[in-house]
mmCIF file of C-alpha atoms and ligand atoms in Angstrom:
data_model
loop_
_atom_site.group_PDB
_atom_site.id
_atom_site.type_symbol
_atom_site.label_atom_id
_atom_site.label_comp_id
_atom_site.label_asym_id
_atom_site.label_seq_id
_atom_site.Cartn_x
_atom_site.Cartn_y
_atom_site.Cartn_z
ATOM 1 C CA UNK I 1 16.660 -9.621 4.433
ATOM 2 C CA UNK I 2 12.857 -9.371 4.735
ATOM 3 C CA UNK I 3 10.663 -9.968 1.668
ATOM 4 C CA UNK I 4 9.633 -6.304 1.309
ATOM 5 C CA UNK I 5 13.263 -5.143 1.230
ATOM 6 C CA UNK I 6 14.029 -7.408 -1.711
ATOM 7 C CA UNK I 7 10.816 -7.844 -3.754
ATOM 8 C CA UNK I 8 10.173 -4.119 -4.306
ATOM 9 C CA UNK I 9 13.817 -3.275 -4.881
ATOM 10 C CA UNK I 10 14.321 -5.676 -7.793
ATOM 11 C CA UNK I 11 14.269 -4.528 -11.460
ATOM 12 C CA UNK I 12 11.681 -7.228 -12.260
ATOM 13 C CA UNK I 13 9.246 -5.561 -9.836
ATOM 14 C CA UNK I 14 8.738 -2.871 -12.478
ATOM 15 C CA UNK I 15 7.926 -5.584 -15.050
ATOM 16 C CA UNK I 16 5.465 -7.389 -12.790
ATOM 17 C CA UNK I 17 3.694 -4.137 -11.880
ATOM 18 C CA UNK I 18 3.953 -2.431 -15.255
ATOM 19 C CA UNK I 19 0.151 -2.085 -15.623
ATOM 20 C CA UNK I 20 0.054 0.048 -12.484
ATOM 21 C CA UNK I 21 1.354 3.083 -14.392
ATOM 22 C CA UNK I 22 -1.693 3.071 -16.680
ATOM 23 C CA UNK I 23 -4.017 2.441 -13.712
ATOM 24 C CA UNK I 24 -2.583 5.508 -11.985
ATOM 25 C CA UNK I 25 -4.539 7.694 -14.418
ATOM 26 C CA UNK I 26 -7.780 6.541 -12.739
ATOM 27 C CA UNK I 27 -6.523 5.531 -9.317
ATOM 28 C CA UNK I 28 -4.518 8.730 -8.651
ATOM 29 C CA UNK I 29 -7.177 11.419 -9.185
ATOM 30 C CA UNK I 30 -9.787 9.310 -7.367
ATOM 31 C CA UNK I 31 -7.665 8.672 -4.285
ATOM 32 C CA UNK I 32 -6.174 12.178 -4.205
ATOM 33 C CA UNK I 33 -9.706 13.617 -4.165
ATOM 34 C CA UNK I 34 -10.770 11.259 -1.340
ATOM 35 C CA UNK I 35 -8.039 12.767 0.839
ATOM 36 C CA UNK I 36 -10.180 15.935 0.518
ATOM 37 C CA UNK I 37 -7.744 18.519 1.877
ATOM 38 C CA UNK I 38 -7.479 22.148 0.716
ATOM 39 C CA UNK I 39 -4.897 23.149 -1.911
ATOM 40 C CA UNK I 40 -1.556 23.964 -0.331
ATOM 41 C CA UNK I 41 -1.862 21.132 2.226
ATOM 42 C CA UNK I 42 1.353 19.278 2.973
ATOM 43 C CA UNK I 43 0.857 15.609 2.115
ATOM 44 C CA UNK I 44 3.287 12.767 2.784
ATOM 45 C CA UNK I 45 3.065 10.016 0.142
ATOM 46 C CA UNK I 46 4.073 6.958 2.193
ATOM 47 C CA UNK I 47 5.291 4.730 0.709
ATOM 48 C CA UNK I 48 5.578 6.510 -2.624
ATOM 49 C CA UNK I 49 7.119 3.736 -4.765
ATOM 50 C CA UNK I 50 8.212 5.172 -8.099
ATOM 51 C CA UNK I 51 5.871 8.150 -7.684
ATOM 52 C CA UNK I 52 3.152 7.077 -10.112
ATOM 53 C CA UNK I 53 0.454 8.759 -7.941
ATOM 54 C CA UNK I 54 2.388 11.959 -7.214
ATOM 55 C CA UNK I 55 1.109 13.894 -10.285
ATOM 56 C CA UNK I 56 -2.473 13.349 -9.112
ATOM 57 C CA UNK I 57 -1.636 14.602 -5.618
ATOM 58 C CA UNK I 58 0.084 17.662 -7.079
ATOM 59 C CA UNK I 59 -2.885 18.280 -9.369
ATOM 60 C CA UNK I 60 -5.005 18.744 -6.199
ATOM 61 C CA UNK I 61 -2.606 21.533 -5.217
ATOM 62 C CA UNK I 62 -0.971 19.501 -2.438
ATOM 63 C CA UNK I 63 2.660 20.066 -1.476
ATOM 64 C CA UNK I 64 3.964 16.490 -1.688
ATOM 65 C CA UNK I 65 6.862 14.780 0.059
ATOM 66 C CA UNK I 66 7.417 11.148 -0.882
ATOM 67 C CA UNK I 67 9.162 8.468 1.144
ATOM 68 C CA UNK I 68 10.114 4.866 0.477
ATOM 69 C CA UNK I 69 12.609 2.212 1.530
ATOM 70 C CA UNK I 70 13.621 1.040 -1.947
ATOM 71 C CA UNK I 71 16.590 2.856 -3.550
ATOM 72 C CA UNK I 72 15.521 1.534 -6.953
ATOM 73 C CA UNK I 73 12.005 3.001 -6.604
ATOM 74 C CA UNK I 74 13.376 6.290 -5.300
ATOM 75 C CA UNK I 75 15.820 6.576 -8.222
ATOM 76 C CA UNK I 76 13.027 5.999 -10.732
ATOM 77 C CA UNK I 77 10.797 8.442 -8.847
ATOM 78 C CA UNK I 78 13.499 11.144 -8.957
ATOM 79 C CA UNK I 79 13.960 10.606 -12.707
ATOM 80 C CA UNK I 80 10.270 10.473 -13.682
ATOM 81 C CA UNK I 81 8.584 12.652 -11.034
ATOM 82 C CA UNK I 82 11.173 14.978 -9.488
ATOM 83 C CA UNK I 83 10.248 16.452 -6.113
ATOM 84 C CA UNK I 84 10.914 16.199 -2.390
ATOM 85 C CA UNK I 85 11.825 12.622 -1.472
ATOM 86 C CA UNK I 86 13.240 10.729 1.494
ATOM 87 C CA UNK I 87 14.555 7.232 1.969
ATOM 88 C CA UNK I 88 12.833 5.910 5.073
ATOM 89 C CA UNK I 89 11.353 2.986 6.950
ATOM 90 C CA UNK I 90 7.633 3.224 7.667
ATOM 91 C CA UNK I 91 8.258 2.186 11.278
ATOM 92 C CA UNK I 92 10.414 5.247 12.068
ATOM 93 C CA UNK I 93 9.609 8.286 9.932
ATOM 94 C CA UNK I 94 12.257 11.019 9.675
ATOM 95 C CA UNK I 95 9.668 13.807 9.995
ATOM 96 C CA UNK I 96 8.752 16.176 12.832
ATOM 97 C CA UNK I 97 5.646 15.428 14.865
ATOM 98 C CA UNK I 98 2.572 17.280 13.580
ATOM 99 C CA UNK I 99 4.293 18.479 10.385
ATOM 100 C CA UNK I 100 1.775 17.073 7.878
ATOM 101 C CA UNK I 101 -1.809 17.863 6.933
ATOM 102 C CA UNK I 102 -2.209 14.512 5.208
ATOM 103 C CA UNK I 103 -0.664 11.055 4.883
ATOM 104 C CA UNK I 104 -1.454 9.180 1.684
ATOM 105 C CA UNK I 105 -0.895 5.417 1.928
ATOM 106 C CA UNK I 106 -2.011 3.842 -1.342
ATOM 107 C CA UNK I 107 -2.190 0.390 -2.840
ATOM 108 C CA UNK I 108 -2.062 -2.064 0.060
ATOM 109 C CA UNK I 109 1.014 -0.587 1.713
ATOM 110 C CA UNK I 110 0.206 -1.631 5.272
ATOM 111 C CA UNK I 111 0.470 -5.113 6.803
ATOM 112 C CA UNK I 112 3.928 -5.945 5.425
ATOM 113 C CA UNK I 113 5.608 -6.463 8.784
ATOM 114 C CA UNK I 114 5.636 -9.889 10.452
ATOM 115 C CA UNK I 115 4.346 -8.697 13.827
ATOM 116 C CA UNK I 116 1.205 -6.813 14.857
ATOM 117 C CA UNK I 117 3.402 -4.492 16.909
ATOM 118 C CA UNK I 118 5.357 -3.383 13.839
ATOM 119 C CA UNK I 119 2.220 -2.872 11.734
ATOM 120 C CA UNK I 120 0.736 -0.864 14.597
ATOM 121 C CA UNK I 121 3.973 1.101 14.786
ATOM 122 C CA UNK I 122 3.494 2.185 11.152
ATOM 123 C CA UNK I 123 0.054 3.634 11.985
ATOM 124 C CA UNK I 124 1.426 5.248 15.149
ATOM 125 C CA UNK I 125 4.098 6.937 13.029
ATOM 126 C CA UNK I 126 1.456 8.164 10.559
ATOM 127 C CA UNK I 127 -0.502 9.592 13.512
ATOM 128 C CA UNK I 128 2.595 11.188 15.048
ATOM 129 C CA UNK I 129 3.523 13.159 11.904
ATOM 130 C CA UNK I 130 -0.055 14.370 11.316
ATOM 131 C CA UNK I 131 -1.209 17.610 12.937
ATOM 132 C CA UNK I 132 -4.402 17.314 15.038
ATOM 133 C CA UNK I 133 -7.223 17.253 12.487
ATOM 134 C CA UNK I 134 -4.849 15.944 9.797
ATOM 135 C CA UNK I 135 -6.044 13.114 7.573
ATOM 136 C CA UNK I 136 -4.738 9.642 6.762
ATOM 137 C CA UNK I 137 -6.037 8.002 3.587
ATOM 138 C CA UNK I 138 -5.349 4.265 3.893
ATOM 139 C CA UNK I 139 -6.117 2.263 0.741
ATOM 140 C CA UNK I 140 -6.224 -1.473 1.488
ATOM 141 C CA UNK I 141 -7.133 -4.642 -0.392
ATOM 142 C CA UNK I 142 -10.698 -5.664 0.542
ATOM 143 C CA UNK I 143 -10.343 -8.914 2.487
ATOM 144 C CA UNK I 144 -13.756 -10.272 1.443
ATOM 145 C CA UNK I 145 -13.089 -9.753 -2.256
ATOM 146 C CA UNK I 146 -9.680 -11.416 -2.123
ATOM 147 C CA UNK I 147 -10.877 -14.350 -0.004
ATOM 148 C CA UNK I 148 -13.559 -15.050 -2.628
ATOM 149 C CA UNK I 149 -10.982 -14.842 -5.422
ATOM 150 C CA UNK I 150 -8.709 -17.178 -3.495
ATOM 151 C CA UNK I 151 -11.470 -19.768 -3.099
ATOM 152 C CA UNK I 152 -11.644 -20.200 -6.884
ATOM 153 C CA UNK I 153 -7.850 -20.336 -7.312
ATOM 154 C CA UNK I 154 -7.290 -22.957 -4.626
ATOM 155 C CA UNK I 155 -3.543 -22.287 -4.354
ATOM 156 C CA UNK I 156 -2.909 -23.311 -7.988
ATOM 157 C CA UNK I 157 -0.147 -21.812 -10.083
ATOM 158 C CA UNK I 158 -1.329 -19.783 -13.090
ATOM 159 C CA UNK I 159 0.331 -17.801 -15.852
ATOM 160 C CA UNK I 160 -0.015 -14.000 -15.907
ATOM 161 C CA UNK I 161 0.029 -12.453 -19.393
ATOM 162 C CA UNK I 162 2.581 -15.014 -20.521
ATOM 163 C CA UNK I 163 5.114 -13.142 -18.393
ATOM 164 C CA UNK I 164 5.368 -14.892 -15.055
ATOM 165 C CA UNK I 165 3.794 -17.608 -12.921
ATOM 166 C CA UNK I 166 1.891 -16.822 -9.757
ATOM 167 C CA UNK I 167 0.035 -18.533 -6.937
ATOM 168 C CA UNK I 168 -1.732 -17.063 -3.914
ATOM 169 C CA UNK I 169 -2.314 -18.866 -0.639
ATOM 170 C CA UNK I 170 -3.430 -17.998 2.862
ATOM 171 C CA UNK I 171 -1.013 -18.342 5.759
ATOM 172 C CA UNK I 172 -1.794 -21.123 8.235
ATOM 173 C CA UNK I 173 -3.488 -18.740 10.641
ATOM 174 C CA UNK I 174 -5.601 -17.353 7.761
ATOM 175 C CA UNK I 175 -4.515 -13.747 8.335
ATOM 176 C CA UNK I 176 -1.865 -13.240 5.664
ATOM 177 C CA UNK I 177 -1.918 -13.556 1.882
ATOM 178 C CA UNK I 178 1.182 -15.232 0.469
ATOM 179 C CA UNK I 179 1.768 -14.459 -3.207
ATOM 180 C CA UNK I 180 4.536 -16.424 -4.921
ATOM 181 C CA UNK I 181 5.782 -15.315 -8.312
ATOM 182 C CA UNK I 182 8.350 -16.829 -10.625
ATOM 183 C CA UNK I 183 9.744 -14.706 -13.431
ATOM 184 C CA UNK I 184 12.736 -15.948 -15.375
ATOM 185 C CA UNK I 185 15.073 -17.458 -12.807
ATOM 186 C CA UNK I 186 13.840 -15.199 -10.013
ATOM 187 C CA UNK I 187 11.339 -16.086 -7.316
ATOM 188 C CA UNK I 188 9.469 -13.545 -5.202
ATOM 189 C CA UNK I 189 7.090 -13.834 -2.282
ATOM 190 C CA UNK I 190 4.827 -11.116 -0.925
ATOM 191 C CA UNK I 191 3.596 -11.915 2.605
ATOM 192 C CA UNK I 192 0.931 -9.374 3.590
ATOM 193 C CA UNK I 193 -1.506 -9.216 6.476
ATOM 194 C CA UNK I 194 -4.863 -8.303 4.921
ATOM 195 C CA UNK I 195 -6.999 -7.296 7.923
ATOM 196 C CA UNK I 196 -10.716 -7.628 8.464
ATOM 197 C CA UNK I 197 -12.638 -4.357 8.565
ATOM 198 C CA UNK I 198 -12.890 -4.636 12.353
ATOM 199 C CA UNK I 199 -9.133 -5.207 12.676
ATOM 200 C CA UNK I 200 -8.314 -2.234 10.453
ATOM 201 C CA UNK I 201 -10.643 0.055 12.396
ATOM 202 C CA UNK I 202 -9.349 -1.157 15.767
ATOM 203 C CA UNK I 203 -5.736 -0.568 14.705
ATOM 204 C CA UNK I 204 -6.547 2.925 13.429
ATOM 205 C CA UNK I 205 -8.397 3.763 16.655
ATOM 206 C CA UNK I 206 -5.495 2.472 18.750
ATOM 207 C CA UNK I 207 -3.217 4.871 16.858
ATOM 208 C CA UNK I 208 -5.529 7.821 17.625
ATOM 209 C CA UNK I 209 -6.967 7.950 14.094
ATOM 210 C CA UNK I 210 -10.755 8.150 13.876
ATOM 211 C CA UNK I 211 -12.355 6.742 10.740
ATOM 212 C CA UNK I 212 -14.694 9.435 9.399
ATOM 213 C CA UNK I 213 -15.544 7.654 6.157
ATOM 214 C CA UNK I 214 -14.781 4.388 4.421
ATOM 215 C CA UNK I 215 -15.031 3.815 0.682
ATOM 216 C CA UNK I 216 -15.226 0.773 -1.582
ATOM 217 C CA UNK I 217 -13.560 2.177 -4.694
ATOM 218 C CA UNK I 218 -11.102 4.814 -5.868
ATOM 219 C CA UNK I 219 -14.115 6.770 -7.125
ATOM 220 C CA UNK I 220 -15.564 6.942 -3.620
ATOM 221 C CA UNK I 221 -18.296 4.266 -3.827
ATOM 222 C CA UNK I 222 -19.597 3.353 -0.370
ATOM 223 C CA UNK I 223 -17.627 0.719 1.570
ATOM 224 C CA UNK I 224 -19.018 -2.806 1.286
ATOM 225 C CA UNK I 225 -17.705 -6.174 2.496
ATOM 226 C CA UNK I 226 -17.064 -7.433 -1.064
ATOM 227 C CA UNK I 227 -15.438 -4.296 -2.481
ATOM 228 C CA UNK I 228 -12.013 -4.808 -4.056
ATOM 229 C CA UNK I 229 -10.646 -1.749 -2.235
ATOM 230 C CA UNK I 230 -11.265 -0.772 1.372
ATOM 231 C CA UNK I 231 -10.263 2.867 1.701
ATOM 232 C CA UNK I 232 -10.306 4.531 5.119
ATOM 233 C CA UNK I 233 -10.285 8.291 5.628
ATOM 234 C CA UNK I 234 -9.182 8.709 9.226
ATOM 235 C CA UNK I 235 -8.642 11.922 11.183
ATOM 236 C CA UNK I 236 -5.938 12.463 13.796
ATOM 237 C CA UNK I 237 -7.565 13.226 17.169
HETATM 238 C C1 LIG L 301 2.786 -1.812 -3.458
HETATM 239 S S1 LIG L 301 4.002 -0.549 -3.449
HETATM 240 C C2 LIG L 301 2.999 0.898 -3.377
HETATM 241 C C3 LIG L 301 3.734 2.155 -3.704
HETATM 242 C C4 LIG L 301 2.838 3.375 -3.971
HETATM 243 N N1 LIG L 301 1.997 3.695 -2.832
HETATM 244 C C5 LIG L 301 1.983 3.148 -5.188
HETATM 245 O O1 LIG L 301 0.755 3.024 -5.058
HETATM 246 O O2 LIG L 301 2.537 3.083 -6.289
HETATM 247 C C6 LIG L 301 4.703 -0.704 -1.843
HETATM 248 C C7 LIG L 301 5.913 0.168 -1.572
HETATM 249 O O3 LIG L 301 6.273 0.044 -0.187
HETATM 250 C C8 LIG L 301 7.660 0.188 -0.065
HETATM 251 N N2 LIG L 301 8.061 -0.371 1.225
HETATM 252 C C9 LIG L 301 8.004 -1.669 1.588
HETATM 253 N N3 LIG L 301 8.411 -1.814 2.860
HETATM 254 C C10 LIG L 301 8.733 -0.582 3.313
HETATM 255 C C11 LIG L 301 9.229 -0.071 4.548
HETATM 256 N N4 LIG L 301 9.480 -0.895 5.573
HETATM 257 N N5 LIG L 301 9.450 1.234 4.661
HETATM 258 C C12 LIG L 301 9.217 2.071 3.599
HETATM 259 N N6 LIG L 301 8.746 1.665 2.412
HETATM 260 C C13 LIG L 301 8.514 0.339 2.261
HETATM 261 C C14 LIG L 301 8.190 -0.568 -1.264
HETATM 262 O O4 LIG L 301 9.522 -0.243 -1.544
HETATM 263 C C15 LIG L 301 7.193 -0.185 -2.354
HETATM 264 O O5 LIG L 301 7.643 0.936 -3.077
#
């Protein structure tokens, strides 16, 4: 089993990420507005997790379909934010080509796969399901910001809110961020490729997605190398 199949589908995931529900009140409206599509647009929320950002997408008047791999997330989503949902793998979407006006990919949900080919496949699938002129909003962790943060942490373990222990390291090739967490008797490890700006843009271009704008915050601040979020608004050619 790969890390992303287990880590996100564990009940403790909701404990570790419990602050993300409150953050959604700011994050959701900001990101949903950056997608900048007209009301009535069909938007795929991929991956949707437990649906914390869906209300903000619906508030823009979008017709939302969510998709995720984790049964646990999908069950919570159905209970808390009922609506169209699909269980899916980001590498092979169960949607018709050209069916969507927008794809909304929030909170560092790209770079999970171990190979470049699989990560590229995810973008190719996003491009395939978008109609020409459709928009992908890709919200990534800003590599510069997190490299700086990592330099001060130096791979040490630290306690998070008295709840769990965490350490973050770079992979040997320097491309991936490895986050270990220990909560109770459970151990988790996220292993995520956090691309440079040039790598992200090259991958989007290779998928036929042209970056029209890049932002450095959920509120739409201009992109900068040290921004915590790197958010790309890319249009299907
Ligand atoms: C960090 S969460 C973000 C979820 C949502 N975008 C949000 O902001 O709340 C990442 C999500 O990706 C899902 N996921 C991980 N690997 C996946 C895959 N191969 N296919 C589909 N979903 C996947 C996880 O189950 C999890 O819900």
